[in-house]
Amino acid sequence: MDSGRTALVKEQIRDAEEAVEELRAALERAGIRLPSLGLDAVTCAAEPPRPLVELGRCTVETARRLAAALPEEGGR
């Protein structure tokens, strides 16, 4: 992989990591913690890389808290 491509891949991964941290912070403000929240390693290693955020599993209580934290339909 050439240095330009390597830099682009690193930028994509860094951007995805920042998105995960933004989501983690927003969820924390809402009192919600997703222990498995992170990047899906397989999609980061794909060619070309297309990082996906892994939300993971959560308890029923957490699912309900997530649903309650989202705006009502048409509520934006």
PDB file of C-alpha atoms in Angstrom:
ATOM      1  CA  MET A   1       0.000   0.000   0.000  1.00  0.00           C
ATOM      2  CA  ASP A   2       1.489   3.363  -0.985  1.00  0.00           C
ATOM      3  CA  SER A   3       1.980   6.140   1.568  1.00  0.00           C
ATOM      4  CA  GLY A   4      -0.905   8.246   0.187  1.00  0.00           C
ATOM      5  CA  ARG A   5      -3.290   5.303   0.492  1.00  0.00           C
ATOM      6  CA  THR A   6      -1.984   4.503   3.981  1.00  0.00           C
ATOM      7  CA  ALA A   7      -2.615   8.089   5.079  1.00  0.00           C
ATOM      8  CA  LEU A   8      -6.158   7.973   3.691  1.00  0.00           C
ATOM      9  CA  VAL A   9      -6.919   4.706   5.491  1.00  0.00           C
ATOM     10  CA  LYS A  10      -5.535   6.091   8.754  1.00  0.00           C
ATOM     11  CA  GLU A  11      -7.688   9.193   8.337  1.00  0.00           C
ATOM     12  CA  GLN A  12     -10.809   7.076   7.747  1.00  0.00           C
ATOM     13  CA  ILE A  13     -10.107   4.986  10.846  1.00  0.00           C
ATOM     14  CA  ARG A  14      -9.379   8.092  12.942  1.00  0.00           C
ATOM     15  CA  ASP A  15     -12.639   9.664  11.749  1.00  0.00           C
ATOM     16  CA  ALA A  16     -14.549   6.497  12.650  1.00  0.00           C
ATOM     17  CA  GLU A  17     -12.914   6.407  16.097  1.00  0.00           C
ATOM     18  CA  GLU A  18     -13.950  10.025  16.663  1.00  0.00           C
ATOM     19  CA  ALA A  19     -17.528   9.163  15.673  1.00  0.00           C
ATOM     20  CA  VAL A  20     -17.542   6.321  18.211  1.00  0.00           C
ATOM     21  CA  GLU A  21     -16.304   8.662  20.938  1.00  0.00           C
ATOM     22  CA  GLU A  22     -18.934  11.282  20.023  1.00  0.00           C
ATOM     23  CA  LEU A  23     -21.643   8.624  20.219  1.00  0.00           C
ATOM     24  CA  ARG A  24     -20.270   7.276  23.509  1.00  0.00           C
ATOM     25  CA  ALA A  25     -20.296  10.784  25.024  1.00  0.00           C
ATOM     26  CA  ALA A  26     -23.835  11.503  23.781  1.00  0.00           C
ATOM     27  CA  LEU A  27     -25.107   8.215  25.174  1.00  0.00           C
ATOM     28  CA  GLU A  28     -23.360   8.914  28.473  1.00  0.00           C
ATOM     29  CA  ARG A  29     -25.116  12.292  28.712  1.00  0.00           C
ATOM     30  CA  ALA A  30     -28.391  10.402  28.315  1.00  0.00           C
ATOM     31  CA  GLY A  31     -27.352   7.963  31.054  1.00  0.00           C
ATOM     32  CA  ILE A  32     -26.821   5.091  28.608  1.00  0.00           C
ATOM     33  CA  ARG A  33     -23.765   2.843  28.413  1.00  0.00           C
ATOM     34  CA  LEU A  34     -23.148   0.333  25.621  1.00  0.00           C
ATOM     35  CA  PRO A  35     -20.235  -1.821  26.805  1.00  0.00           C
ATOM     36  CA  SER A  36     -19.552  -3.244  23.331  1.00  0.00           C
ATOM     37  CA  LEU A  37     -19.545   0.098  21.515  1.00  0.00           C
ATOM     38  CA  GLY A  38     -16.556   0.290  19.187  1.00  0.00           C
ATOM     39  CA  LEU A  39     -15.320  -0.183  15.652  1.00  0.00           C
ATOM     40  CA  ASP A  40     -15.886  -3.425  13.796  1.00  0.00           C
ATOM     41  CA  ALA A  41     -12.325  -4.594  13.128  1.00  0.00           C
ATOM     42  CA  VAL A  42     -13.247  -6.659  10.063  1.00  0.00           C
ATOM     43  CA  THR A  43     -14.666  -3.641   8.227  1.00  0.00           C
ATOM     44  CA  CYS A  44     -11.597  -1.587   9.121  1.00  0.00           C
ATOM     45  CA  ALA A  45      -9.356  -4.236   7.567  1.00  0.00           C
ATOM     46  CA  ALA A  46     -11.452  -4.643   4.421  1.00  0.00           C
ATOM     47  CA  GLU A  47     -10.190  -3.468   1.060  1.00  0.00           C
ATOM     48  CA  PRO A  48     -11.153  -0.704   0.758  1.00  0.00           C
ATOM     49  CA  PRO A  49     -11.756  -0.038   4.461  1.00  0.00           C
ATOM     50  CA  ARG A  50     -15.331   0.893   5.301  1.00  0.00           C
ATOM     51  CA  PRO A  51     -15.354   1.210   9.083  1.00  0.00           C
ATOM     52  CA  LEU A  52     -18.645   0.308  10.707  1.00  0.00           C
ATOM     53  CA  VAL A  53     -19.581   1.156  14.280  1.00  0.00           C
ATOM     54  CA  GLU A  54     -20.404  -1.908  16.351  1.00  0.00           C
ATOM     55  CA  LEU A  55     -23.152  -1.076  18.829  1.00  0.00           C
ATOM     56  CA  GLY A  56     -23.190  -4.550  20.316  1.00  0.00           C
ATOM     57  CA  ARG A  57     -25.723  -6.144  22.585  1.00  0.00           C
ATOM     58  CA  CYS A  58     -27.502  -4.463  25.439  1.00  0.00           C
ATOM     59  CA  THR A  59     -29.945  -5.299  28.177  1.00  0.00           C
ATOM     60  CA  VAL A  60     -33.678  -4.826  27.769  1.00  0.00           C
ATOM     61  CA  GLU A  61     -33.435  -1.904  30.191  1.00  0.00           C
ATOM     62  CA  THR A  62     -30.755  -0.246  28.050  1.00  0.00           C
ATOM     63  CA  ALA A  63     -32.818  -0.806  24.883  1.00  0.00           C
ATOM     64  CA  ARG A  64     -35.746   0.945  26.535  1.00  0.00           C
ATOM     65  CA  ARG A  65     -33.535   3.821  27.687  1.00  0.00           C
ATOM     66  CA  LEU A  66     -32.227   4.190  24.134  1.00  0.00           C
ATOM     67  CA  ALA A  67     -35.776   4.247  22.761  1.00  0.00           C
ATOM     68  CA  ALA A  68     -36.812   6.838  25.347  1.00  0.00           C
ATOM     69  CA  ALA A  69     -33.798   9.030  24.546  1.00  0.00           C
ATOM     70  CA  LEU A  70     -34.686   9.259  20.845  1.00  0.00           C
ATOM     71  CA  PRO A  71     -37.116  11.951  19.685  1.00  0.00           C
ATOM     72  CA  GLU A  72     -40.710  11.024  19.058  1.00  0.00           C
ATOM     73  CA  GLU A  73     -41.670  10.411  15.422  1.00  0.00           C
ATOM     74  CA  GLY A  74     -41.533  13.756  13.603  1.00  0.00           C
ATOM     75  CA  GLY A  75     -40.288  15.394  16.801  1.00  0.00           C
ATOM     76  CA  ARG A  76     -37.194  17.153  15.457  1.00  0.00           C
TER      77      ARG A  76
END
